[in-house]
């Protein structure tokens, strides 16, 4: 059986994730990082990235930028 990881290689691509510190945002960030995408994580002021950036960099070796912004 072919996995999504085998079908998708996002190396060299960037992904913008809003609501990045919430449950779905964290899962999406981890999945896209696993596939090789560099990430721009956005969440509203008052949210805490609490090690999310460092965790993604350490686990997947991708570039991660974090921004607080109320979209």
PDB file of N, CA and C in Angstrom:
ATOM      1  N   UNK A   1       0.836  -1.180   0.000  1.00  0.00           N
ATOM      2  CA  UNK A   1       0.000   0.000   0.000  1.00  0.00           C
ATOM      3  C   UNK A   1       0.885   1.250   0.000  1.00  0.00           C
ATOM      4  N   UNK A   2       0.582   2.198  -0.849  1.00  0.00           N
ATOM      5  CA  UNK A   2       1.332   3.444  -0.944  1.00  0.00           C
ATOM      6  C   UNK A   2       0.848   4.426   0.122  1.00  0.00           C
ATOM      7  N   UNK A   3       1.793   5.066   0.810  1.00  0.00           N
ATOM      8  CA  UNK A   3       1.431   6.036   1.842  1.00  0.00           C
ATOM      9  C   UNK A   3       1.466   7.453   1.273  1.00  0.00           C
ATOM     10  N   UNK A   4       0.837   8.376   1.973  1.00  0.00           N
ATOM     11  CA  UNK A   4       0.829   9.780   1.557  1.00  0.00           C
ATOM     12  C   UNK A   4       2.252  10.331   1.517  1.00  0.00           C
ATOM     13  N   UNK A   5       3.094   9.861   2.420  1.00  0.00           N
ATOM     14  CA  UNK A   5       4.484  10.325   2.457  1.00  0.00           C
ATOM     15  C   UNK A   5       5.218   9.944   1.176  1.00  0.00           C
ATOM     16  N   UNK A   6       4.927   8.783   0.653  1.00  0.00           N
ATOM     17  CA  UNK A   6       5.562   8.338  -0.584  1.00  0.00           C
ATOM     18  C   UNK A   6       5.057   9.122  -1.790  1.00  0.00           C
ATOM     19  N   UNK A   7       3.832   9.585  -1.746  1.00  0.00           N
ATOM     20  CA  UNK A   7       3.235  10.315  -2.868  1.00  0.00           C
ATOM     21  C   UNK A   7       3.569  11.799  -2.868  1.00  0.00           C
ATOM     22  N   UNK A   8       3.821  12.346  -1.697  1.00  0.00           N
ATOM     23  CA  UNK A   8       3.999  13.792  -1.570  1.00  0.00           C
ATOM     24  C   UNK A   8       5.380  14.142  -1.046  1.00  0.00           C
ATOM     25  N   UNK A   9       6.087  14.961  -1.785  1.00  0.00           N
ATOM     26  CA  UNK A   9       7.364  15.493  -1.325  1.00  0.00           C
ATOM     27  C   UNK A   9       7.264  17.008  -1.423  1.00  0.00           C
ATOM     28  N   UNK A  10       7.239  17.669  -0.292  1.00  0.00           N
ATOM     29  CA  UNK A  10       7.072  19.117  -0.257  1.00  0.00           C
ATOM     30  C   UNK A  10       8.385  19.849   0.004  1.00  0.00           C
ATOM     31  N   UNK A  11       9.500  19.163  -0.156  1.00  0.00           N
ATOM     32  CA  UNK A  11      10.802  19.785   0.044  1.00  0.00           C
ATOM     33  C   UNK A  11      10.951  20.987  -0.882  1.00  0.00           C
ATOM     34  N   UNK A  12      11.386  22.113  -0.295  1.00  0.00           N
ATOM     35  CA  UNK A  12      11.547  23.336  -1.071  1.00  0.00           C
ATOM     36  C   UNK A  12      10.278  24.165  -1.189  1.00  0.00           C
ATOM     37  N   UNK A  13       9.187  23.681  -0.635  1.00  0.00           N
ATOM     38  CA  UNK A  13       7.918  24.419  -0.639  1.00  0.00           C
ATOM     39  C   UNK A  13       7.696  25.048   0.726  1.00  0.00           C
ATOM     40  N   UNK A  14       6.831  26.073   0.771  1.00  0.00           N
ATOM     41  CA  UNK A  14       6.460  26.712   2.038  1.00  0.00           C
ATOM     42  C   UNK A  14       4.973  26.539   2.263  1.00  0.00           C
ATOM     43  N   UNK A  15       4.610  26.398   3.521  1.00  0.00           N
ATOM     44  CA  UNK A  15       3.202  26.294   3.893  1.00  0.00           C
ATOM     45  C   UNK A  15       2.905  27.324   4.977  1.00  0.00           C
ATOM     46  N   UNK A  16       1.803  28.048   4.808  1.00  0.00           N
ATOM     47  CA  UNK A  16       1.328  29.014   5.797  1.00  0.00           C
ATOM     48  C   UNK A  16       0.186  28.356   6.560  1.00  0.00           C
ATOM     49  N   UNK A  17       0.332  28.271   7.874  1.00  0.00           N
ATOM     50  CA  UNK A  17      -0.682  27.624   8.699  1.00  0.00           C
ATOM     51  C   UNK A  17      -1.205  28.628   9.712  1.00  0.00           C
ATOM     52  N   UNK A  18      -2.493  28.932   9.630  1.00  0.00           N
ATOM     53  CA  UNK A  18      -3.121  29.812  10.613  1.00  0.00           C
ATOM     54  C   UNK A  18      -3.708  28.944  11.727  1.00  0.00           C
ATOM     55  N   UNK A  19      -3.807  29.515  12.907  1.00  0.00           N
ATOM     56  CA  UNK A  19      -4.288  28.731  14.047  1.00  0.00           C
ATOM     57  C   UNK A  19      -3.295  27.641  14.417  1.00  0.00           C
ATOM     58  N   UNK A  20      -2.017  27.952  14.262  1.00  0.00           N
ATOM     59  CA  UNK A  20      -0.960  26.943  14.366  1.00  0.00           C
ATOM     60  C   UNK A  20      -0.774  26.361  15.759  1.00  0.00           C
ATOM     61  N   UNK A  21      -1.209  27.058  16.806  1.00  0.00           N
ATOM     62  CA  UNK A  21      -0.994  26.526  18.151  1.00  0.00           C
ATOM     63  C   UNK A  21      -2.164  25.676  18.630  1.00  0.00           C
ATOM     64  N   UNK A  22      -3.241  25.616  17.853  1.00  0.00           N
ATOM     65  CA  UNK A  22      -4.388  24.785  18.198  1.00  0.00           C
ATOM     66  C   UNK A  22      -4.183  23.343  17.776  1.00  0.00           C
ATOM     67  N   UNK A  23      -5.094  22.484  18.143  1.00  0.00           N
ATOM     68  CA  UNK A  23      -4.981  21.059  17.856  1.00  0.00           C
ATOM     69  C   UNK A  23      -4.783  20.727  16.393  1.00  0.00           C
ATOM     70  N   UNK A  24      -5.696  21.176  15.533  1.00  0.00           N
ATOM     71  CA  UNK A  24      -5.580  20.878  14.105  1.00  0.00           C
ATOM     72  C   UNK A  24      -4.375  21.559  13.480  1.00  0.00           C
ATOM     73  N   UNK A  25      -4.090  22.784  13.903  1.00  0.00           N
ATOM     74  CA  UNK A  25      -2.938  23.507  13.370  1.00  0.00           C
ATOM     75  C   UNK A  25      -1.632  22.803  13.678  1.00  0.00           C
ATOM     76  N   UNK A  26      -1.511  22.288  14.899  1.00  0.00           N
ATOM     77  CA  UNK A  26      -0.297  21.561  15.282  1.00  0.00           C
ATOM     78  C   UNK A  26      -0.141  20.281  14.467  1.00  0.00           C
ATOM     79  N   UNK A  27      -1.227  19.565  14.284  1.00  0.00           N
ATOM     80  CA  UNK A  27      -1.179  18.320  13.512  1.00  0.00           C
ATOM     81  C   UNK A  27      -0.817  18.609  12.063  1.00  0.00           C
ATOM     82  N   UNK A  28      -1.421  19.642  11.500  1.00  0.00           N
ATOM     83  CA  UNK A  28      -1.117  20.011  10.117  1.00  0.00           C
ATOM     84  C   UNK A  28       0.342  20.437   9.979  1.00  0.00           C
ATOM     85  N   UNK A  29       0.837  21.227  10.922  1.00  0.00           N
ATOM     86  CA  UNK A  29       2.235  21.662  10.891  1.00  0.00           C
ATOM     87  C   UNK A  29       3.172  20.459  10.944  1.00  0.00           C
ATOM     88  N   UNK A  30       2.893  19.522  11.819  1.00  0.00           N
ATOM     89  CA  UNK A  30       3.739  18.336  11.944  1.00  0.00           C
ATOM     90  C   UNK A  30       3.704  17.496  10.666  1.00  0.00           C
ATOM     91  N   UNK A  31       2.532  17.326  10.088  1.00  0.00           N
ATOM     92  CA  UNK A  31       2.390  16.530   8.864  1.00  0.00           C
ATOM     93  C   UNK A  31       3.122  17.168   7.695  1.00  0.00           C
ATOM     94  N   UNK A  32       2.936  18.474   7.510  1.00  0.00           N
ATOM     95  CA  UNK A  32       3.598  19.156   6.396  1.00  0.00           C
ATOM     96  C   UNK A  32       5.113  19.200   6.583  1.00  0.00           C
ATOM     97  N   UNK A  33       5.562  19.368   7.823  1.00  0.00           N
ATOM     98  CA  UNK A  33       7.000  19.346   8.099  1.00  0.00           C
ATOM     99  C   UNK A  33       7.575  17.962   7.804  1.00  0.00           C
ATOM    100  N   UNK A  34       6.849  16.932   8.168  1.00  0.00           N
ATOM    101  CA  UNK A  34       7.293  15.562   7.883  1.00  0.00           C
ATOM    102  C   UNK A  34       7.465  15.343   6.381  1.00  0.00           C
ATOM    103  N   UNK A  35       6.617  15.994   5.587  1.00  0.00           N
ATOM    104  CA  UNK A  35       6.696  15.880   4.129  1.00  0.00           C
ATOM    105  C   UNK A  35       7.749  16.809   3.533  1.00  0.00           C
ATOM    106  N   UNK A  36       8.412  17.613   4.395  1.00  0.00           N
ATOM    107  CA  UNK A  36       9.534  18.427   3.943  1.00  0.00           C
ATOM    108  C   UNK A  36       9.259  19.899   3.731  1.00  0.00           C
ATOM    109  N   UNK A  37       8.040  20.362   3.986  1.00  0.00           N
ATOM    110  CA  UNK A  37       7.703  21.771   3.765  1.00  0.00           C
ATOM    111  C   UNK A  37       8.293  22.658   4.859  1.00  0.00           C
ATOM    112  N   UNK A  38       8.827  23.812   4.461  1.00  0.00           N
ATOM    113  CA  UNK A  38       9.183  24.850   5.419  1.00  0.00           C
ATOM    114  C   UNK A  38       7.882  25.526   5.832  1.00  0.00           C
ATOM    115  N   UNK A  39       7.814  26.011   7.066  1.00  0.00           N
ATOM    116  CA  UNK A  39       6.541  26.479   7.606  1.00  0.00           C
ATOM    117  C   UNK A  39       6.571  27.935   8.049  1.00  0.00           C
ATOM    118  N   UNK A  40       5.447  28.593   7.846  1.00  0.00           N
ATOM    119  CA  UNK A  40       5.175  29.895   8.436  1.00  0.00           C
ATOM    120  C   UNK A  40       3.951  29.668   9.316  1.00  0.00           C
ATOM    121  N   UNK A  41       4.149  29.737  10.620  1.00  0.00           N
ATOM    122  CA  UNK A  41       3.079  29.484  11.574  1.00  0.00           C
ATOM    123  C   UNK A  41       2.523  30.806  12.075  1.00  0.00           C
ATOM    124  N   UNK A  42       1.211  30.943  12.047  1.00  0.00           N
ATOM    125  CA  UNK A  42       0.551  32.180  12.454  1.00  0.00           C
ATOM    126  C   UNK A  42      -0.524  31.854  13.481  1.00  0.00           C
ATOM    127  N   UNK A  43      -0.583  32.660  14.521  1.00  0.00           N
ATOM    128  CA  UNK A  43      -1.674  32.569  15.480  1.00  0.00           C
ATOM    129  C   UNK A  43      -1.889  33.942  16.081  1.00  0.00           C
ATOM    130  N   UNK A  44      -3.016  34.121  16.718  1.00  0.00           N
ATOM    131  CA  UNK A  44      -3.370  35.445  17.233  1.00  0.00           C
ATOM    132  C   UNK A  44      -2.558  35.785  18.479  1.00  0.00           C
ATOM    133  N   UNK A  45      -2.404  37.094  18.731  1.00  0.00           N
ATOM    134  CA  UNK A  45      -1.692  37.518  19.942  1.00  0.00           C
ATOM    135  C   UNK A  45      -2.322  36.881  21.178  1.00  0.00           C
ATOM    136  N   UNK A  46      -1.493  36.509  22.114  1.00  0.00           N
ATOM    137  CA  UNK A  46      -1.964  35.827  23.310  1.00  0.00           C
ATOM    138  C   UNK A  46      -1.753  34.322  23.217  1.00  0.00           C
ATOM    139  N   UNK A  47      -1.511  33.838  22.013  1.00  0.00           N
ATOM    140  CA  UNK A  47      -1.212  32.418  21.827  1.00  0.00           C
ATOM    141  C   UNK A  47       0.268  32.195  22.112  1.00  0.00           C
ATOM    142  N   UNK A  48       0.596  31.006  22.518  1.00  0.00           N
ATOM    143  CA  UNK A  48       1.994  30.692  22.820  1.00  0.00           C
ATOM    144  C   UNK A  48       2.470  29.557  21.920  1.00  0.00           C
ATOM    145  N   UNK A  49       3.604  29.782  21.272  1.00  0.00           N
ATOM    146  CA  UNK A  49       4.154  28.750  20.407  1.00  0.00           C
ATOM    147  C   UNK A  49       4.908  27.687  21.211  1.00  0.00           C
ATOM    148  N   UNK A  50       5.159  27.952  22.510  1.00  0.00           N
ATOM    149  CA  UNK A  50       5.690  26.994  23.490  1.00  0.00           C
ATOM    150  C   UNK A  50       6.464  25.806  22.927  1.00  0.00           C
ATOM    151  N   UNK A  51       7.573  26.064  22.301  1.00  0.00           N
ATOM    152  CA  UNK A  51       8.433  24.988  21.839  1.00  0.00           C
ATOM    153  C   UNK A  51       8.015  24.326  20.543  1.00  0.00           C
ATOM    154  N   UNK A  52       6.880  24.740  19.979  1.00  0.00           N
ATOM    155  CA  UNK A  52       6.413  24.136  18.730  1.00  0.00           C
ATOM    156  C   UNK A  52       7.445  24.298  17.629  1.00  0.00           C
ATOM    157  N   UNK A  53       7.977  25.500  17.492  1.00  0.00           N
ATOM    158  CA  UNK A  53       8.973  25.778  16.453  1.00  0.00           C
ATOM    159  C   UNK A  53      10.200  24.876  16.616  1.00  0.00           C
ATOM    160  N   UNK A  54      10.745  24.856  17.820  1.00  0.00           N
ATOM    161  CA  UNK A  54      11.943  24.066  18.086  1.00  0.00           C
ATOM    162  C   UNK A  54      11.697  22.580  17.859  1.00  0.00           C
ATOM    163  N   UNK A  55      10.535  22.105  18.265  1.00  0.00           N
ATOM    164  CA  UNK A  55      10.174  20.704  18.087  1.00  0.00           C
ATOM    165  C   UNK A  55      10.149  20.330  16.605  1.00  0.00           C
ATOM    166  N   UNK A  56       9.525  21.161  15.785  1.00  0.00           N
ATOM    167  CA  UNK A  56       9.430  20.870  14.349  1.00  0.00           C
ATOM    168  C   UNK A  56      10.803  20.901  13.680  1.00  0.00           C
ATOM    169  N   UNK A  57      11.624  21.867  14.064  1.00  0.00           N
ATOM    170  CA  UNK A  57      12.975  21.961  13.496  1.00  0.00           C
ATOM    171  C   UNK A  57      13.793  20.732  13.883  1.00  0.00           C
ATOM    172  N   UNK A  58      13.724  20.358  15.153  1.00  0.00           N
ATOM    173  CA  UNK A  58      14.499  19.216  15.644  1.00  0.00           C
ATOM    174  C   UNK A  58      14.036  17.900  15.010  1.00  0.00           C
ATOM    175  N   UNK A  59      12.728  17.701  14.935  1.00  0.00           N
ATOM    176  CA  UNK A  59      12.196  16.433  14.410  1.00  0.00           C
ATOM    177  C   UNK A  59      12.362  16.285  12.910  1.00  0.00           C
ATOM    178  N   UNK A  60      12.132  17.388  12.158  1.00  0.00           N
ATOM    179  CA  UNK A  60      12.049  17.260  10.701  1.00  0.00           C
ATOM    180  C   UNK A  60      13.105  18.050   9.934  1.00  0.00           C
ATOM    181  N   UNK A  61      13.861  18.913  10.607  1.00  0.00           N
ATOM    182  CA  UNK A  61      14.927  19.653   9.931  1.00  0.00           C
ATOM    183  C   UNK A  61      14.440  20.678   8.924  1.00  0.00           C
ATOM    184  N   UNK A  62      13.260  21.242   9.165  1.00  0.00           N
ATOM    185  CA  UNK A  62      12.699  22.249   8.259  1.00  0.00           C
ATOM    186  C   UNK A  62      12.884  23.645   8.847  1.00  0.00           C
ATOM    187  N   UNK A  63      12.677  24.660   8.025  1.00  0.00           N
ATOM    188  CA  UNK A  63      12.708  26.044   8.495  1.00  0.00           C
ATOM    189  C   UNK A  63      11.311  26.393   8.998  1.00  0.00           C
ATOM    190  N   UNK A  64      11.261  27.077  10.141  1.00  0.00           N
ATOM    191  CA  UNK A  64       9.974  27.441  10.733  1.00  0.00           C
ATOM    192  C   UNK A  64      10.026  28.888  11.198  1.00  0.00           C
ATOM    193  N   UNK A  65       9.072  29.676  10.734  1.00  0.00           N
ATOM    194  CA  UNK A  65       8.922  31.069  11.164  1.00  0.00           C
ATOM    195  C   UNK A  65       7.590  31.181  11.897  1.00  0.00           C
ATOM    196  N   UNK A  66       7.581  31.870  13.028  1.00  0.00           N
ATOM    197  CA  UNK A  66       6.361  32.048  13.816  1.00  0.00           C
ATOM    198  C   UNK A  66       5.976  33.523  13.851  1.00  0.00           C
ATOM    199  N   UNK A  67       4.708  33.805  13.644  1.00  0.00           N
ATOM    200  CA  UNK A  67       4.197  35.175  13.658  1.00  0.00           C
ATOM    201  C   UNK A  67       2.910  35.236  14.474  1.00  0.00           C
ATOM    202  N   UNK A  68       2.824  36.241  15.334  1.00  0.00           N
ATOM    203  CA  UNK A  68       1.573  36.510  16.035  1.00  0.00           C
ATOM    204  C   UNK A  68       0.818  37.555  15.235  1.00  0.00           C
ATOM    205  N   UNK A  69      -0.385  37.221  14.828  1.00  0.00           N
ATOM    206  CA  UNK A  69      -1.166  38.116  13.978  1.00  0.00           C
ATOM    207  C   UNK A  69      -2.631  37.724  14.072  1.00  0.00           C
ATOM    208  N   UNK A  70      -3.509  38.697  14.214  1.00  0.00           N
ATOM    209  CA  UNK A  70      -4.940  38.429  14.225  1.00  0.00           C
ATOM    210  C   UNK A  70      -5.473  38.626  12.812  1.00  0.00           C
ATOM    211  N   UNK A  71      -5.673  37.541  12.104  1.00  0.00           N
ATOM    212  CA  UNK A  71      -6.183  37.619  10.738  1.00  0.00           C
ATOM    213  C   UNK A  71      -7.676  37.786  10.738  1.00  0.00           C
TER     214      UNK A  71
END
